[in-house]
Amino acid sequence: MSENIHQGGQSWRMAHLLTPRKVITGLAVLVLAYLFVWPFVMLVIGAFLTTPYGGGEWTLDGFRTVLNDPRALRSTLSSFLFSGLVMVISIAGGLFFAIITSRFKLRFGWLVLPAMVLIACTPRLFYAFAWGMMGNPGSGFAANILRYFDIANPAWLTVYSWPGLVLVSSMKVTAVAYLLLSGPVRLLDRSLEDAAVMCGQTRLRAFFSISLPLLAPSLLAIGMLLFVEGIQVFDFPAVLGSPAGITTLSTLINDFINTDVTPKWGAANALSLVVVVVIALLILLQSRLLGGRDFASVGGKARGADTAEIGKLAVLFDAIIVAFFAVAFVLPFLQILIGSLQPYFGLYTKLTTANYVAVIKDRDTLDALVSSLLISVGGGFLVVTLSFVMIYVMQRSKSRPTVALLKILSWLPATAPGIVLSIAFVWAYLSTPLVRSLYGTPFLMLIALVIAHVPIAARACEGIIVQVSTSLDEAARVSGAGPWRAAAEITARLCTPSLLGAWLLISLAISGALDVVMMLQTTNTQMVATLSYSMFNNGDVAEAAALYVLFIGLLIAFMAALIGLMILLRTAASGFHWSGKAARPLAMEKTDV
């Protein structure tokens, strides 16, 4: 009898511990830990092994290789110099455009926002391709114009140099800086400046002594973000820096694997760990600098954000806006479009569609085009969905361990450059027996791209979900809806327009992700980014341009069709109700009160 009671008590406790909710939560934690944490664990272990393919020996040769390689110190200094210069130039440019568009009446002020969005949304790899084509000293657009007028092409007129690398990168990053700074600049309380002007200061001095210090938190946070991004970036140094002999940390890690005769996995992992530690320290430094500081302005009713007439100076600012848009977006876009219509890059004699025909007829290229389209669209959807769920739980959950875990996971991939993540995924996937057989398939490339882009999508979802009051979810719960039903039918539906925009932006980012998939591809499973990069390096520049134009056009058209279909279905679902055999408008139904 007592034994039966004891067994019954154990069964009750087991049933109480293994509730469906706890089982699902435990499985979710294990899956997230494998996807986000395990690659970094294997990255650390891989620094002490000779190969990720099994049977490797434990050794410290990787660290010795890095310490004895003179390129390591040179690449570190180059990365910091490149990141610092791009950060300063882009912050200054973004702040300039944010100030003139928010304070002055300009004829072309309306052009700044769409121009910056177009530049920011252009994938880095294809932006680098466009400038690599236009600034080519032998066959670029600028060189051909000079040749037409019988002017010798100067040696400095090339993007394959330190000035060219920094300038091209800065134009791209300036757009990002503007989008991040435009909000804080518009929210500045100008009444403080007015008081300073009334006391005898000039408007310019009042801005630098009062308003600019109030922007310190935003400038510091955005500057640190851009500096970290500069250390991580691979595309610009690989396309524009490598031909000029410029090596950064990301390109050196790639050289250890792909350029050397024998892949140096230990050295690549050891240098990757150094990069991860440096980036993590920079993020902690940013948090420490901002912690405990008060930059708020306290006052009465703030003066409205009106714009002022500035006379002839407006002509100068309008000219700068048009010139920046033309140089940073129009010229590169025209170059890559015209370049795709040339029989050979650099020959501007006639236009032809032969490159597009060659892309469509080539089986491998067509497979890469289709797989990249599906991975970009599907990966963008998965990234936004996963990020939405993670941020929703973070903002709605009352469990501190859950919130802390999700916050760490949402930031963890941001501590590593794409090339480092690619190496980490190789070690993680090859160390898992069942997953190892999927290596080199689009499925694993999709997983890697999703994990790599979660930090970006998570930051976007934070700003989206916080706008939806928790009282709406609470009302749904009181009415009998479960937590996930409330999240799907209330919060997600209210956030749909913003989430669709995030889906498009993330899909564009995935389409140009070169570094994340470099170690995961095979000759039979390539993405458009890796294939076009190979074409560009092998001299098939015109065909690479055609592949890029064709893919971006298909991606935008496909995304527009999907978004239009979703909006159509949502409109139909909100206007009609399925009842039995026929659908009828909700307005025609009788309701009982």
Coordinates of C-alpha atoms in Angstrom, one line a residue:
M1 CA 0.0 0.0 0.0
S2 CA 2.7 2.4 1.0
E3 CA 4.7 1.5 -2.1
N4 CA 1.7 2.3 -4.3
I5 CA 1.3 5.6 -2.5
H6 CA 5.1 6.3 -3.0
Q7 CA 4.9 5.4 -6.7
G8 CA 1.8 7.6 -7.1
G9 CA 3.6 10.5 -5.5
Q10 CA 6.5 10.1 -7.9
S11 CA 4.2 10.0 -10.8
W12 CA 2.4 13.1 -9.7
R13 CA 5.7 15.0 -9.2
M14 CA 6.9 13.8 -12.6
A15 CA 3.7 14.9 -14.2
H16 CA 3.9 18.2 -12.4
L17 CA 7.5 18.8 -13.5
L18 CA 7.0 17.7 -17.1
T19 CA 4.0 19.8 -18.1
P20 CA 3.6 20.5 -21.8
R21 CA 4.5 24.2 -21.3
K22 CA 7.8 23.3 -19.5
V23 CA 8.7 20.7 -22.1
I24 CA 8.1 23.1 -24.9
T25 CA 10.1 25.8 -23.1
G26 CA 13.0 23.4 -22.4
L27 CA 13.1 22.3 -26.1
A28 CA 13.0 25.9 -27.2
V29 CA 16.0 26.8 -24.9
L30 CA 18.0 23.8 -26.3
V31 CA 17.3 24.8 -29.9
L32 CA 18.2 28.4 -29.3
A33 CA 21.4 27.4 -27.4
Y34 CA 22.4 25.2 -30.3
L35 CA 21.8 27.9 -32.9
F36 CA 23.2 30.8 -31.1
V37 CA 25.7 29.6 -28.4
W38 CA 27.1 26.4 -29.7
P39 CA 28.9 28.0 -32.7
F40 CA 30.7 30.3 -30.4
V41 CA 31.7 27.4 -28.1
M42 CA 33.1 25.5 -31.1
L43 CA 34.9 28.7 -32.2
V44 CA 36.8 28.7 -28.9
I45 CA 37.5 25.0 -29.1
G46 CA 38.5 25.3 -32.8
A47 CA 41.3 27.7 -31.8
F48 CA 43.1 24.7 -30.2
L49 CA 42.4 22.1 -32.9
T50 CA 44.0 21.7 -36.4
T51 CA 40.9 20.9 -38.4
P52 CA 37.1 21.0 -38.0
Y53 CA 36.6 17.8 -40.0
G54 CA 37.3 15.4 -37.2
G55 CA 40.5 13.7 -36.0
G56 CA 42.2 17.0 -35.4
E57 CA 45.0 17.4 -32.8
W58 CA 45.1 19.7 -29.9
T59 CA 47.7 22.4 -30.4
L60 CA 48.6 26.1 -29.8
D61 CA 50.0 26.5 -33.3
G62 CA 47.1 28.8 -34.3
F63 CA 48.0 31.4 -31.7
R64 CA 51.7 31.1 -32.6
T65 CA 50.9 31.6 -36.3
V66 CA 48.9 34.8 -35.5
L67 CA 51.6 36.2 -33.2
N68 CA 54.4 35.5 -35.7
D69 CA 52.5 36.7 -38.7
P70 CA 53.4 40.4 -39.4
R71 CA 50.1 40.8 -41.2
A72 CA 48.2 40.4 -37.9
L73 CA 49.4 43.7 -36.4
R74 CA 49.2 45.5 -39.7
S75 CA 45.6 44.2 -40.2
T76 CA 44.6 45.3 -36.7
L77 CA 45.9 48.8 -37.2
S78 CA 44.3 49.0 -40.7
S79 CA 40.9 47.9 -39.3
F80 CA 41.0 50.5 -36.5
L81 CA 42.1 53.2 -38.9
F82 CA 39.5 52.3 -41.5
S83 CA 36.7 52.1 -38.9
G84 CA 37.7 55.3 -37.2
L85 CA 37.9 57.3 -40.4
V86 CA 34.6 56.0 -41.8
M87 CA 32.9 56.6 -38.4
V88 CA 34.1 60.3 -38.2
I89 CA 33.3 61.1 -41.8
S90 CA 29.9 59.4 -41.8
I91 CA 28.8 60.9 -38.4
A92 CA 29.8 64.4 -39.7
G93 CA 27.9 63.8 -42.9
G94 CA 24.8 62.3 -41.4
L95 CA 24.7 65.1 -38.7
F96 CA 25.1 67.8 -41.4
F97 CA 22.2 66.4 -43.5
A98 CA 20.0 65.9 -40.4
I99 CA 20.6 69.5 -39.3
I100 CA 20.0 71.3 -42.7
T101 CA 16.8 69.3 -43.5
S102 CA 15.3 69.9 -40.0
R103 CA 16.1 73.6 -39.6
F104 CA 16.2 75.2 -43.1
K105 CA 13.7 75.6 -45.9
L106 CA 15.4 73.9 -48.9
R107 CA 14.1 73.2 -52.4
F108 CA 15.5 69.7 -52.4
G109 CA 15.2 68.9 -48.7
W110 CA 12.6 66.3 -49.5
L111 CA 15.1 64.3 -51.5
V112 CA 17.4 63.5 -48.5
L113 CA 15.2 60.9 -46.8
P114 CA 14.5 58.7 -49.9
A115 CA 18.1 59.1 -51.1
M116 CA 19.4 57.9 -47.8
V117 CA 17.0 55.0 -47.7
L118 CA 18.0 53.9 -51.2
I119 CA 21.7 54.1 -50.3
A120 CA 21.3 52.3 -47.0
C121 CA 19.2 49.5 -48.5
T122 CA 21.7 48.8 -51.2
P123 CA 23.7 45.7 -50.2
R124 CA 27.3 46.5 -49.4
L125 CA 28.7 43.9 -51.8
F126 CA 26.9 45.3 -54.8
Y127 CA 27.6 48.9 -53.8
A128 CA 31.3 48.0 -53.7
F129 CA 30.9 46.3 -57.1
A130 CA 29.4 49.4 -58.6
W131 CA 32.2 51.6 -57.3
G132 CA 34.8 49.1 -58.3
M133 CA 33.5 49.3 -61.8
M134 CA 33.1 53.1 -61.9
G135 CA 36.5 53.8 -60.3
N136 CA 38.5 51.2 -62.2
P137 CA 41.6 53.1 -63.4
G138 CA 41.7 51.2 -66.8
S139 CA 38.0 50.7 -67.8
G140 CA 35.9 52.6 -65.3
F141 CA 33.4 55.3 -66.2
A142 CA 35.6 58.1 -65.0
A143 CA 38.7 56.8 -66.8
N144 CA 36.7 56.5 -70.1
I145 CA 35.5 60.1 -69.8
L146 CA 39.1 61.3 -69.3
R147 CA 40.2 59.2 -72.2
Y148 CA 37.5 60.7 -74.4
F149 CA 39.0 64.1 -73.8
D150 CA 42.5 62.8 -74.3
I151 CA 43.4 63.4 -70.7
A152 CA 45.8 61.1 -68.9
N153 CA 44.2 59.2 -66.1
P154 CA 45.9 60.3 -62.8
A155 CA 47.2 57.6 -60.5
W156 CA 45.1 58.9 -57.6
L157 CA 41.8 58.6 -59.5
T158 CA 41.0 55.1 -58.4
V159 CA 38.9 53.5 -55.7
Y160 CA 41.5 50.8 -55.2
S161 CA 43.4 52.8 -52.6
W162 CA 43.0 54.0 -49.0
P163 CA 41.2 57.2 -50.0
G164 CA 38.9 55.4 -52.4
L165 CA 38.1 52.7 -49.8
V166 CA 37.4 55.2 -47.1
L167 CA 35.4 57.5 -49.3
V168 CA 33.2 54.8 -50.8
S169 CA 32.5 53.2 -47.4
S170 CA 31.8 56.6 -45.9
M171 CA 29.1 57.5 -48.5
K172 CA 27.4 54.2 -47.7
V173 CA 27.6 54.6 -43.9
T174 CA 26.6 58.3 -44.1
A175 CA 23.2 57.2 -45.1
V176 CA 22.9 54.9 -42.1
A177 CA 24.2 57.7 -39.8
Y178 CA 21.6 60.1 -41.1
L179 CA 18.7 57.7 -40.6
L180 CA 19.9 57.1 -37.0
L181 CA 20.5 60.8 -36.2
S182 CA 17.5 62.5 -37.9
G183 CA 15.2 61.6 -35.1
P184 CA 17.3 62.9 -32.2
V185 CA 18.1 66.1 -34.2
R186 CA 14.5 66.8 -34.8
L187 CA 13.6 66.3 -31.2
L188 CA 16.1 68.9 -29.9
D189 CA 14.5 71.7 -27.8
R190 CA 15.5 74.9 -29.6
S191 CA 14.2 77.2 -26.9
L192 CA 17.5 76.7 -25.1
E193 CA 19.3 78.0 -28.2
D194 CA 16.9 80.9 -28.4
A195 CA 17.7 81.9 -24.8
A196 CA 21.4 81.8 -25.6
V197 CA 20.9 84.0 -28.7
M198 CA 19.0 86.5 -26.6
C199 CA 22.0 86.6 -24.3
G200 CA 24.2 87.7 -27.2
Q201 CA 25.6 84.4 -28.6
T202 CA 25.4 83.6 -32.3
R203 CA 23.1 80.8 -33.5
L204 CA 26.0 78.7 -34.6
R205 CA 27.9 79.1 -31.3
A206 CA 24.6 78.3 -29.4
F207 CA 24.2 75.1 -31.3
F208 CA 27.8 73.9 -30.7
S209 CA 27.7 74.9 -27.0
I210 CA 24.2 73.8 -26.1
S211 CA 22.4 71.6 -28.6
L212 CA 25.4 69.5 -29.7
P213 CA 26.3 68.4 -26.1
L214 CA 22.6 67.3 -25.8
L215 CA 23.2 64.9 -28.7
A216 CA 26.2 63.3 -27.0
P217 CA 24.3 60.1 -26.0
S218 CA 23.1 59.6 -29.6
L219 CA 26.4 60.5 -31.1
L220 CA 28.3 58.2 -28.8
A221 CA 26.0 55.3 -29.2
I222 CA 25.8 55.6 -33.0
G223 CA 29.5 56.3 -33.3
M224 CA 30.3 53.1 -31.4
L225 CA 27.9 51.1 -33.5
L226 CA 29.4 52.4 -36.7
F227 CA 33.0 51.8 -35.4
V228 CA 32.1 48.2 -34.5
E229 CA 30.5 47.7 -37.9
G230 CA 33.6 49.0 -39.5
I231 CA 35.8 46.4 -37.8
Q232 CA 33.3 43.7 -38.8
V233 CA 32.9 44.7 -42.5
F234 CA 34.3 42.4 -45.1
D235 CA 32.8 43.4 -48.4
F236 CA 34.5 46.8 -49.0
P237 CA 38.0 45.7 -47.9
A238 CA 37.7 42.5 -50.0
V239 CA 36.5 44.2 -53.2
L240 CA 38.3 47.6 -53.0
G241 CA 41.1 47.1 -50.5
S242 CA 42.6 43.7 -51.4
P243 CA 43.7 44.8 -54.9
A244 CA 45.6 47.7 -53.3
G245 CA 47.2 45.4 -50.8
I246 CA 45.1 46.7 -47.9
T247 CA 44.4 43.9 -45.4
T248 CA 41.9 44.1 -42.5
L249 CA 41.1 41.6 -39.7
S250 CA 38.2 40.2 -41.7
T251 CA 40.1 39.7 -44.9
L252 CA 43.1 38.3 -43.0
I253 CA 40.9 35.7 -41.4
N254 CA 39.6 34.8 -44.9
D255 CA 43.2 34.6 -46.2
F256 CA 44.1 32.0 -43.5
I257 CA 41.4 29.7 -44.9
N258 CA 41.1 30.4 -48.6
T259 CA 44.3 32.1 -49.8
D260 CA 47.0 30.0 -48.2
V261 CA 48.0 26.7 -49.7
T262 CA 47.0 24.8 -46.6
P263 CA 44.0 26.1 -44.7
K264 CA 45.1 27.4 -41.3
W265 CA 42.0 26.7 -39.2
G266 CA 43.6 27.2 -35.9
A267 CA 45.1 30.6 -36.9
A268 CA 41.7 31.7 -38.3
N269 CA 39.9 30.7 -35.1
A270 CA 42.5 32.3 -32.9
L271 CA 42.3 35.6 -34.8
S272 CA 38.5 35.3 -34.8
L273 CA 38.5 35.1 -31.0
V274 CA 40.6 38.2 -30.8
V275 CA 38.1 40.1 -33.0
V276 CA 35.2 38.8 -30.9
V277 CA 36.8 39.9 -27.6
V278 CA 37.7 43.4 -29.0
I279 CA 34.1 43.9 -30.3
A280 CA 32.6 42.7 -27.0
L281 CA 34.9 45.1 -25.0
L282 CA 33.9 48.0 -27.3
I283 CA 30.2 47.2 -26.6
L284 CA 30.8 47.1 -22.9
L285 CA 32.8 50.4 -23.1
Q286 CA 29.8 52.1 -24.8
S287 CA 27.5 50.8 -22.1
R288 CA 29.9 52.1 -19.4
L289 CA 30.3 55.5 -20.9
L290 CA 26.6 56.0 -21.2
G291 CA 25.7 54.5 -17.8
G292 CA 24.7 56.9 -15.1
R293 CA 24.9 60.0 -17.3
D294 CA 22.0 62.5 -17.6
F295 CA 21.8 64.4 -20.9
A296 CA 18.1 65.4 -20.6
S297 CA 17.1 69.1 -21.1
V298 CA 14.6 70.3 -18.6
G299 CA 12.3 73.2 -19.4
G300 CA 8.8 74.3 -20.2
K301 CA 7.0 74.0 -23.5
A302 CA 9.5 73.3 -26.3
R303 CA 9.5 75.4 -29.4
G304 CA 8.2 73.7 -32.5
A305 CA 10.5 72.3 -35.1
D306 CA 10.0 75.1 -37.6
T307 CA 12.3 75.7 -40.6
A308 CA 14.0 79.0 -41.4
E309 CA 14.8 80.9 -44.6
I310 CA 18.5 81.2 -45.1
G311 CA 18.6 83.1 -48.4
K312 CA 21.5 82.3 -50.8
L313 CA 22.9 79.7 -48.5
A314 CA 20.0 77.5 -49.4
V315 CA 21.3 77.2 -52.9
L316 CA 24.6 75.8 -51.6
F317 CA 22.8 73.3 -49.4
D318 CA 20.5 72.2 -52.3
A319 CA 23.6 71.7 -54.5
I320 CA 25.3 69.6 -51.8
I321 CA 22.1 67.4 -51.5
V322 CA 21.8 66.9 -55.2
A323 CA 25.5 66.2 -55.6
F324 CA 25.6 63.7 -52.8
F325 CA 22.6 61.8 -54.2
A326 CA 24.1 61.8 -57.7
V327 CA 27.6 60.6 -56.6
A328 CA 26.5 58.2 -53.8
F329 CA 23.6 56.5 -55.7
V330 CA 22.8 57.6 -59.2
L331 CA 26.3 57.3 -60.7
P332 CA 27.0 53.8 -59.2
F333 CA 23.6 52.6 -60.2
L334 CA 24.0 53.8 -63.8
Q335 CA 27.5 52.3 -63.9
I336 CA 26.4 48.9 -62.9
L337 CA 23.3 49.1 -65.2
I338 CA 25.3 50.3 -68.2
G339 CA 28.1 47.9 -67.4
S340 CA 25.6 45.0 -67.5
L341 CA 24.7 46.0 -71.0
Q342 CA 28.2 46.1 -72.4
P343 CA 29.6 43.2 -74.4
Y344 CA 32.8 43.6 -72.4
F345 CA 33.3 45.8 -69.4
G346 CA 34.9 49.1 -70.4
L347 CA 33.7 49.1 -74.0
Y348 CA 31.0 51.7 -74.4
T349 CA 30.5 51.2 -78.1
K350 CA 27.1 49.5 -78.1
L351 CA 24.6 48.1 -75.6
T352 CA 23.6 44.4 -75.6
T353 CA 21.5 42.0 -73.5
A354 CA 24.0 39.2 -74.1
N355 CA 25.1 39.1 -70.5
Y356 CA 21.5 38.7 -69.3
V357 CA 21.0 35.9 -71.8
A358 CA 24.2 34.2 -70.6
V359 CA 23.1 34.4 -67.0
I360 CA 19.7 32.9 -67.8
K361 CA 21.1 30.1 -70.0
D362 CA 23.8 29.1 -67.6
R363 CA 22.4 26.3 -65.4
D364 CA 24.7 26.9 -62.3
T365 CA 24.0 30.7 -62.5
L366 CA 20.3 30.2 -62.8
D367 CA 20.3 27.7 -59.8
A368 CA 22.2 30.3 -57.7
L369 CA 19.7 33.0 -58.8
V370 CA 16.7 30.9 -57.8
S371 CA 18.2 29.6 -54.5
S372 CA 19.3 33.1 -53.5
L373 CA 15.9 34.5 -54.2
L374 CA 14.2 31.8 -52.0
I375 CA 16.8 32.1 -49.3
S376 CA 16.6 35.9 -49.2
V377 CA 12.8 36.0 -49.1
G378 CA 12.4 33.0 -46.8
G379 CA 15.3 34.0 -44.6
G380 CA 14.0 37.5 -44.2
F381 CA 10.6 36.1 -43.1
L382 CA 12.2 33.7 -40.6
V383 CA 14.5 36.4 -39.2
V384 CA 11.6 38.9 -38.7
T385 CA 9.4 36.2 -37.2
L386 CA 12.1 34.8 -34.8
S387 CA 13.1 38.4 -33.7
F388 CA 9.5 39.4 -33.2
V389 CA 8.8 36.4 -30.9
M390 CA 12.1 37.0 -29.0
I391 CA 11.5 40.7 -28.4
Y392 CA 7.8 40.1 -27.6
V393 CA 8.7 37.6 -24.9
M394 CA 11.4 40.0 -23.6
Q395 CA 9.0 42.9 -23.3
R396 CA 6.0 40.9 -22.0
S397 CA 7.6 38.2 -19.8
K398 CA 8.0 38.7 -16.1
S399 CA 10.7 36.0 -15.8
R400 CA 14.1 37.7 -15.4
P401 CA 16.1 34.7 -16.4
T402 CA 14.1 34.4 -19.6
V403 CA 14.5 38.1 -20.4
A404 CA 18.2 38.0 -19.7
L405 CA 18.7 34.9 -21.9
L406 CA 16.8 36.3 -24.9
K407 CA 18.6 39.6 -24.6
I408 CA 22.0 37.9 -24.7
L409 CA 21.0 35.7 -27.6
S410 CA 19.6 38.7 -29.6
W411 CA 23.0 40.5 -29.2
L412 CA 25.4 37.6 -29.4
P413 CA 25.8 37.3 -33.2
A414 CA 26.5 41.1 -33.3
T415 CA 29.9 40.5 -31.5
A416 CA 31.3 38.6 -34.5
P417 CA 32.0 39.7 -38.1
G418 CA 30.3 37.7 -40.8
I419 CA 33.5 35.8 -41.7
V420 CA 33.9 34.8 -38.1
L421 CA 30.3 33.6 -37.9
S422 CA 30.9 31.6 -41.0
I423 CA 33.9 29.8 -39.4
A424 CA 31.9 29.3 -36.2
F425 CA 29.1 27.7 -38.1
V426 CA 31.5 25.4 -39.9
W427 CA 32.8 24.1 -36.6
A428 CA 29.4 23.8 -35.1
Y429 CA 27.7 22.0 -38.0
L430 CA 30.6 19.6 -38.6
S431 CA 30.7 18.7 -34.9
T432 CA 27.1 17.5 -34.9
P433 CA 26.6 14.0 -36.4
L434 CA 23.1 14.5 -37.9
V435 CA 23.7 18.0 -39.1
R436 CA 27.1 17.2 -40.7
S437 CA 25.5 15.4 -43.6
L438 CA 23.7 18.7 -44.5
Y439 CA 26.9 20.7 -44.8
G440 CA 27.1 22.6 -48.1
T441 CA 23.3 22.6 -48.6
P442 CA 21.1 25.7 -48.9
F443 CA 19.4 24.6 -45.6
L444 CA 22.5 25.3 -43.5
M445 CA 23.2 28.5 -45.4
L446 CA 19.7 29.6 -44.6
I447 CA 20.2 28.9 -40.8
A448 CA 23.5 30.8 -40.8
L449 CA 22.0 33.9 -42.5
V450 CA 19.0 33.9 -40.2
I451 CA 21.2 33.8 -37.0
A452 CA 23.6 36.4 -38.4
H453 CA 20.8 38.9 -39.1
V454 CA 18.8 38.5 -35.9
P455 CA 20.5 41.4 -34.1
I456 CA 19.5 43.8 -36.8
A457 CA 15.9 42.6 -36.9
A458 CA 15.6 42.4 -33.1
R459 CA 16.6 46.1 -32.8
A460 CA 13.9 47.0 -35.4
C461 CA 11.3 44.9 -33.6
E462 CA 12.1 46.6 -30.3
G463 CA 11.0 49.9 -31.6
I464 CA 7.9 48.4 -33.3
I465 CA 6.5 46.3 -30.4
V466 CA 7.0 49.0 -27.8
Q467 CA 4.5 51.1 -29.6
V468 CA 1.7 48.6 -28.9
S469 CA 0.3 49.0 -25.4
T470 CA 0.3 45.9 -23.1
S471 CA -3.2 46.8 -22.1
L472 CA -4.4 45.4 -25.4
D473 CA -2.8 42.0 -24.7
E474 CA -4.2 42.1 -21.2
A475 CA -7.7 42.8 -22.5
A476 CA -7.4 39.8 -24.9
R477 CA -6.3 37.5 -22.1
V478 CA -9.2 38.6 -19.9
S479 CA -11.5 37.8 -22.8
G480 CA -10.2 34.2 -22.9
A481 CA -7.5 34.4 -25.5
G482 CA -4.2 32.6 -24.9
P483 CA -0.9 34.5 -24.8
W484 CA 0.2 33.4 -28.3
R485 CA -3.2 34.1 -29.8
A486 CA -3.2 37.6 -28.3
A487 CA 0.3 38.1 -29.7
A488 CA -0.6 36.9 -33.2
E489 CA -4.1 38.5 -33.5
I490 CA -3.4 41.8 -31.8
T491 CA 0.3 42.8 -31.5
A492 CA 1.5 41.2 -34.7
R493 CA -1.5 42.5 -36.7
L494 CA -1.0 46.1 -35.5
C495 CA 2.8 45.8 -36.3
T496 CA 2.2 44.2 -39.7
P497 CA 3.1 47.3 -41.8
S498 CA 6.4 47.9 -40.0
L499 CA 7.2 44.2 -40.0
L500 CA 6.6 44.0 -43.8
G501 CA 9.1 46.9 -44.2
A502 CA 11.6 45.1 -42.0
W503 CA 11.1 41.9 -44.0
L504 CA 12.0 43.7 -47.2
L505 CA 15.1 45.4 -45.7
I506 CA 16.4 42.1 -44.1
S507 CA 15.8 40.3 -47.4
L508 CA 18.0 42.8 -49.2
A509 CA 20.7 42.5 -46.5
I510 CA 20.6 38.7 -46.8
S511 CA 20.9 38.9 -50.6
G512 CA 24.2 40.7 -50.4
A513 CA 25.7 38.8 -47.5
L514 CA 29.0 37.5 -48.8
D515 CA 31.0 36.7 -45.7
V516 CA 28.5 34.7 -43.7
V517 CA 28.1 32.0 -46.4
M518 CA 31.7 31.9 -47.7
M519 CA 32.7 28.8 -45.7
L520 CA 29.4 27.1 -46.1
Q521 CA 29.1 27.0 -49.8
T522 CA 30.2 24.4 -52.3
T523 CA 30.6 24.6 -56.1
N524 CA 27.0 23.2 -56.4
T525 CA 25.3 25.4 -53.8
Q526 CA 26.3 29.0 -54.4
M527 CA 24.5 32.3 -53.6
V528 CA 24.4 35.2 -56.0
A529 CA 26.7 37.1 -53.7
T530 CA 29.5 34.5 -53.7
L531 CA 29.0 33.8 -57.5
S532 CA 29.1 37.5 -58.5
Y533 CA 32.1 38.0 -56.2
S534 CA 33.9 35.2 -58.0
M535 CA 32.9 36.6 -61.4
F536 CA 34.2 40.0 -60.5
N537 CA 37.5 38.7 -59.3
N538 CA 37.9 36.5 -62.5
G539 CA 37.3 39.5 -64.8
D540 CA 33.7 38.7 -65.8
V541 CA 32.6 42.1 -64.6
A542 CA 29.8 42.7 -67.1
E543 CA 28.2 39.4 -66.4
A544 CA 28.5 39.9 -62.7
A545 CA 26.7 43.2 -63.1
A546 CA 23.9 41.6 -65.1
L547 CA 23.5 38.9 -62.5
Y548 CA 23.2 41.6 -59.8
V549 CA 20.7 43.8 -61.7
L550 CA 18.6 40.7 -62.6
F551 CA 18.6 39.4 -59.0
I552 CA 17.7 42.7 -57.4
G553 CA 14.9 43.2 -59.9
L554 CA 13.5 39.8 -59.2
L555 CA 13.8 40.2 -55.5
I556 CA 11.9 43.5 -55.3
A557 CA 9.2 42.2 -57.7
F558 CA 8.8 39.0 -55.7
M559 CA 8.7 40.8 -52.4
A560 CA 6.2 43.3 -53.8
A561 CA 4.0 40.5 -55.0
L562 CA 4.1 38.7 -51.6
I563 CA 3.4 41.9 -49.7
G564 CA 0.6 42.8 -52.1
L565 CA -0.9 39.3 -51.7
M566 CA -0.7 39.5 -47.9
I567 CA -2.4 42.9 -47.8
L568 CA -5.1 41.6 -50.2
L569 CA -5.7 38.6 -48.0
R570 CA -5.8 40.8 -44.8
T571 CA -8.3 43.2 -46.4
A572 CA -10.5 40.3 -47.5
A573 CA -10.3 38.7 -44.1
S574 CA -11.3 41.9 -42.3
G575 CA -14.1 42.7 -44.7
F576 CA -15.7 39.2 -45.0
H577 CA -16.6 36.4 -42.6
W578 CA -16.7 32.8 -43.6
S579 CA -20.0 31.3 -42.4
G580 CA -21.1 27.9 -43.6
K581 CA -21.2 27.8 -47.4
A582 CA -20.9 31.4 -48.3
A583 CA -18.9 34.5 -47.3
R584 CA -20.7 37.7 -46.5
P585 CA -19.6 41.1 -45.3
L586 CA -19.4 41.6 -41.5
A587 CA -21.7 44.6 -41.8
M588 CA -24.6 42.4 -42.9
E589 CA -24.3 40.1 -39.9
K590 CA -26.7 40.3 -37.0
T591 CA -25.1 40.5 -33.7
D592 CA -26.6 39.7 -30.3
V593 CA -25.7 42.1 -27.5

